Short mmCIF file of C-alpha atoms and ligand atoms in Angstrom, two decimals:
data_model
loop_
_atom_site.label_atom_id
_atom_site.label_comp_id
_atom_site.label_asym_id
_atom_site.label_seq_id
_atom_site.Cartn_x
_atom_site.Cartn_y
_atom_site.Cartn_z
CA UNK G 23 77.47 161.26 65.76
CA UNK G 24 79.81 158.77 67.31
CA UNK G 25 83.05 158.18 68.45
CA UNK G 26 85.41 154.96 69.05
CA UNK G 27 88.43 156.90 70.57
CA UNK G 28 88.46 159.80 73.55
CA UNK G 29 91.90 160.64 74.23
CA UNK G 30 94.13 163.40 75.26
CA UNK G 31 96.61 163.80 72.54
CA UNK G 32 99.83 166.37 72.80
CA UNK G 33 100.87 165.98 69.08
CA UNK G 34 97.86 166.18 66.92
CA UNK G 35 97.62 170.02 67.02
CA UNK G 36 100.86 171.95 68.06
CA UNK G 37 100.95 174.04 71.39
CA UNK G 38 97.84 172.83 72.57
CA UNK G 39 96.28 169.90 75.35
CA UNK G 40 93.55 168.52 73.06
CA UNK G 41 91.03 166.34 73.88
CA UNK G 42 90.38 164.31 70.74
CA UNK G 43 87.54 162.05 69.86
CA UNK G 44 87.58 159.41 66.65
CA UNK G 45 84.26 160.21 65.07
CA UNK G 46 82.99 156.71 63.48
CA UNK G 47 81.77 156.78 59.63
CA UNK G 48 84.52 158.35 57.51
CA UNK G 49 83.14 158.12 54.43
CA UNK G 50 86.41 158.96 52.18
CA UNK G 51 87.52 155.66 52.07
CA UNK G 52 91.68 156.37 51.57
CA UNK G 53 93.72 153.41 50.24
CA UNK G 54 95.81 152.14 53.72
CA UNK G 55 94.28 153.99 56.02
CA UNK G 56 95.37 153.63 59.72
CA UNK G 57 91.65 153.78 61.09
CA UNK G 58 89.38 151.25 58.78
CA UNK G 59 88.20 150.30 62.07
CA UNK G 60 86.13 153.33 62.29
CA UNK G 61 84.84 153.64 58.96
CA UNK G 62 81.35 151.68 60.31
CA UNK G 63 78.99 154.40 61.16
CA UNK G 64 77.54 152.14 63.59
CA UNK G 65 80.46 151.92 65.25
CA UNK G 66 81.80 152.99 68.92
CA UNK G 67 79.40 155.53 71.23
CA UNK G 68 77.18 158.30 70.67
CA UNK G 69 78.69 161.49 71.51
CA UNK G 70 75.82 163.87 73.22
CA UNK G 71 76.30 167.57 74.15
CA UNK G 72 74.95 166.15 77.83
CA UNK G 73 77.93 163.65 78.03
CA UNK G 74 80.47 165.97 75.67
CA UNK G 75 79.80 168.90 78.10
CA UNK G 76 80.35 166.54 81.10
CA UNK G 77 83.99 165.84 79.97
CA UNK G 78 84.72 169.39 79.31
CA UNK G 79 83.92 169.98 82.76
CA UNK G 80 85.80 167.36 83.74
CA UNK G 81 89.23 168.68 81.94
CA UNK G 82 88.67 171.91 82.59
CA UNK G 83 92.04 173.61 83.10
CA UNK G 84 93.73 170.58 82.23
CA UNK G 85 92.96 170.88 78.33
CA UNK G 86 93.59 174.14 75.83
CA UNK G 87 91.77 172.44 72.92
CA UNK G 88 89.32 169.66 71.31
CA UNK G 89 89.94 168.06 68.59
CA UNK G 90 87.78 165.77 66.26
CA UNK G 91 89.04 163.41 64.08
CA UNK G 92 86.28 163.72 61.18
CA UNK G 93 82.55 163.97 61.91
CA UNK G 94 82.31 167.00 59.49
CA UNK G 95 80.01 164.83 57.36
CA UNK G 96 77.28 165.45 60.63
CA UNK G 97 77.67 169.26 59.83
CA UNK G 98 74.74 169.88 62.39
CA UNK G 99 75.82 167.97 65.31
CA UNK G 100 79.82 169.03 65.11
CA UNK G 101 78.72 172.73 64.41
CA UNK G 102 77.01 172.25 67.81
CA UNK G 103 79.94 170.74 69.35
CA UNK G 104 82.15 172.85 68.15
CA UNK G 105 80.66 176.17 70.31
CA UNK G 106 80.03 174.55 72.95
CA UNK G 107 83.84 174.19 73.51
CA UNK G 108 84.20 177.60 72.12
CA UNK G 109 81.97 178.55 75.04
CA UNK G 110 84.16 177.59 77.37
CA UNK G 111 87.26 179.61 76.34
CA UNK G 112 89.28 176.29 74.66
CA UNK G 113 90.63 176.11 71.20
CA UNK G 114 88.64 173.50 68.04
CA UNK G 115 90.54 171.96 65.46
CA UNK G 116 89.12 169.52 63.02
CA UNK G 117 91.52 166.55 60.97
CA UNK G 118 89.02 166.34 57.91
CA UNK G 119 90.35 163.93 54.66
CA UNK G 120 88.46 166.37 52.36
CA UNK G 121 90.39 169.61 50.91
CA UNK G 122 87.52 171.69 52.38
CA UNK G 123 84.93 171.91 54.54
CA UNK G 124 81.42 173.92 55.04
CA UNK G 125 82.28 178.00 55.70
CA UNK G 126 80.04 177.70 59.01
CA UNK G 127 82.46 174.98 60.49
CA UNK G 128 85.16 176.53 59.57
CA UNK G 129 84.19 179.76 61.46
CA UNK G 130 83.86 177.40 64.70
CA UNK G 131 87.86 176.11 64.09
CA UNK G 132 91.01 177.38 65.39
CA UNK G 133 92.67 174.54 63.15
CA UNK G 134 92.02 172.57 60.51
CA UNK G 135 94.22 169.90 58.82
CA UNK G 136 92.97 168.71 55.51
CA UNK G 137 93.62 166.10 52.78
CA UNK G 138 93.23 162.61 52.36
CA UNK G 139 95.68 160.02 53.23
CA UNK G 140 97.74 159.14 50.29
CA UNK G 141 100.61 156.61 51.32
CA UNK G 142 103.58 157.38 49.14
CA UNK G 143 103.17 161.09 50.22
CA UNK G 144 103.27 160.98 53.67
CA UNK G 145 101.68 162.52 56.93
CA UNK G 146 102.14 165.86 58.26
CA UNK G 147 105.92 164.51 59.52
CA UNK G 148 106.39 164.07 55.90
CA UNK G 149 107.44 167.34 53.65
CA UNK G 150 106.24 165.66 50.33
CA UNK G 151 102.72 165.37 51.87
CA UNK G 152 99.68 166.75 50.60
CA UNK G 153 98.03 167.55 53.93
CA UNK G 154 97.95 170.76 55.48
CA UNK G 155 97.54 171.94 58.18
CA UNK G 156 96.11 175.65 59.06
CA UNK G 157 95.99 178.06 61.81
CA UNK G 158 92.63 179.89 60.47
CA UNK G 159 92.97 182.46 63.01
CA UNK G 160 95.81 184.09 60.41
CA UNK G 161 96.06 181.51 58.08
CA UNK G 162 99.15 180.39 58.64
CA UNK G 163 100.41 176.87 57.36
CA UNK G 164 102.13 175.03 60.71
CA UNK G 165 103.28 171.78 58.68
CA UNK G 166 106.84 172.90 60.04
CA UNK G 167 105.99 172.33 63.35
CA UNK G 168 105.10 168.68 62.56
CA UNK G 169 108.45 168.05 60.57
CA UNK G 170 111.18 165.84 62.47
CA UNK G 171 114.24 167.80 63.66
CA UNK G 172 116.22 164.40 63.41
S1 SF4 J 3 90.13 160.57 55.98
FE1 SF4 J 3 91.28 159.58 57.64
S2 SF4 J 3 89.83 158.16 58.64
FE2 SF4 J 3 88.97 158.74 56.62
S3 SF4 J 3 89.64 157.11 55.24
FE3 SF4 J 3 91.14 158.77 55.09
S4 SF4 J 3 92.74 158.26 56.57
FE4 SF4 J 3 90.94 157.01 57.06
#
């Protein structure tokens, strides 16, 4: 599994520090989507549990959650990802384009936002979008909290 982009985002999931990697090799393929960039599975760095672990270290304190931008289609390696920042107390969330994903990843995620990209619909600052996403500690939609207040 790799990544192109490690950053610490403060929108993405709301309430929560996250430290969010880019995994490379989306294989959904939406019409206009922002990242084509990544779509090469090639692409960007490898992301080991040495080096992963390393950062969480790193941010410790300073972060609540991680977040992934895809890699659910490396089931394995997220899954093992995924507890090892459950192991150290922080939150998981998971942006996948799919309208599901695999009951044991889900068990690993605080949050999951799901659906494809579909331009005339809109993000998840966009009430006519298709995307959700969920809080599966209750299952709770939170798209209001990504609506402008304009
Ligand atoms: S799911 Fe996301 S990264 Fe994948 S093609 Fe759609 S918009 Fe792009």
């Amino acid at each position: 599994m790799r990544y192109c982009s490690e950053q610490i985002a403060f929108q993405e999931v709301p309430g929560e520090v996250s430290l969010a990697y880019t995994i490379t090799g989306c294989p959904v393929g939406c019409k206009g989507c922002h990242s084509v960039d990544s779509w090469p599975a090639h692409s960007g760095v490898e992301l080991t549990p040495e080096y992963f672990t390393k950062r969480l270290q790193q941010y410790r304190g300073l972060i609540t959650c991680v977040l992934f931008l895809g890699g659910e289609w490396y089931p394995e390696q997220l899954l093992h990802l995924l507890k090892l920042a459950r192991e150290q107390g922080l939150e998981t969330c998971l942006y996948t384009g799919y309208e599901q994903v695999l009951p044991a990843l889900r068990e690993q995620l605080t949050y999951l936002k799901t659906g494809p990209w579909i331009a005339e619909l809109g993000g998840l600052d966009s009430p006519n979008t298709n995307q959700k996403f969920i809080d599966l500690r209750n299952q709770q939609l939170l798209n209001v909290r990504f609506l402008s207040t304009d």
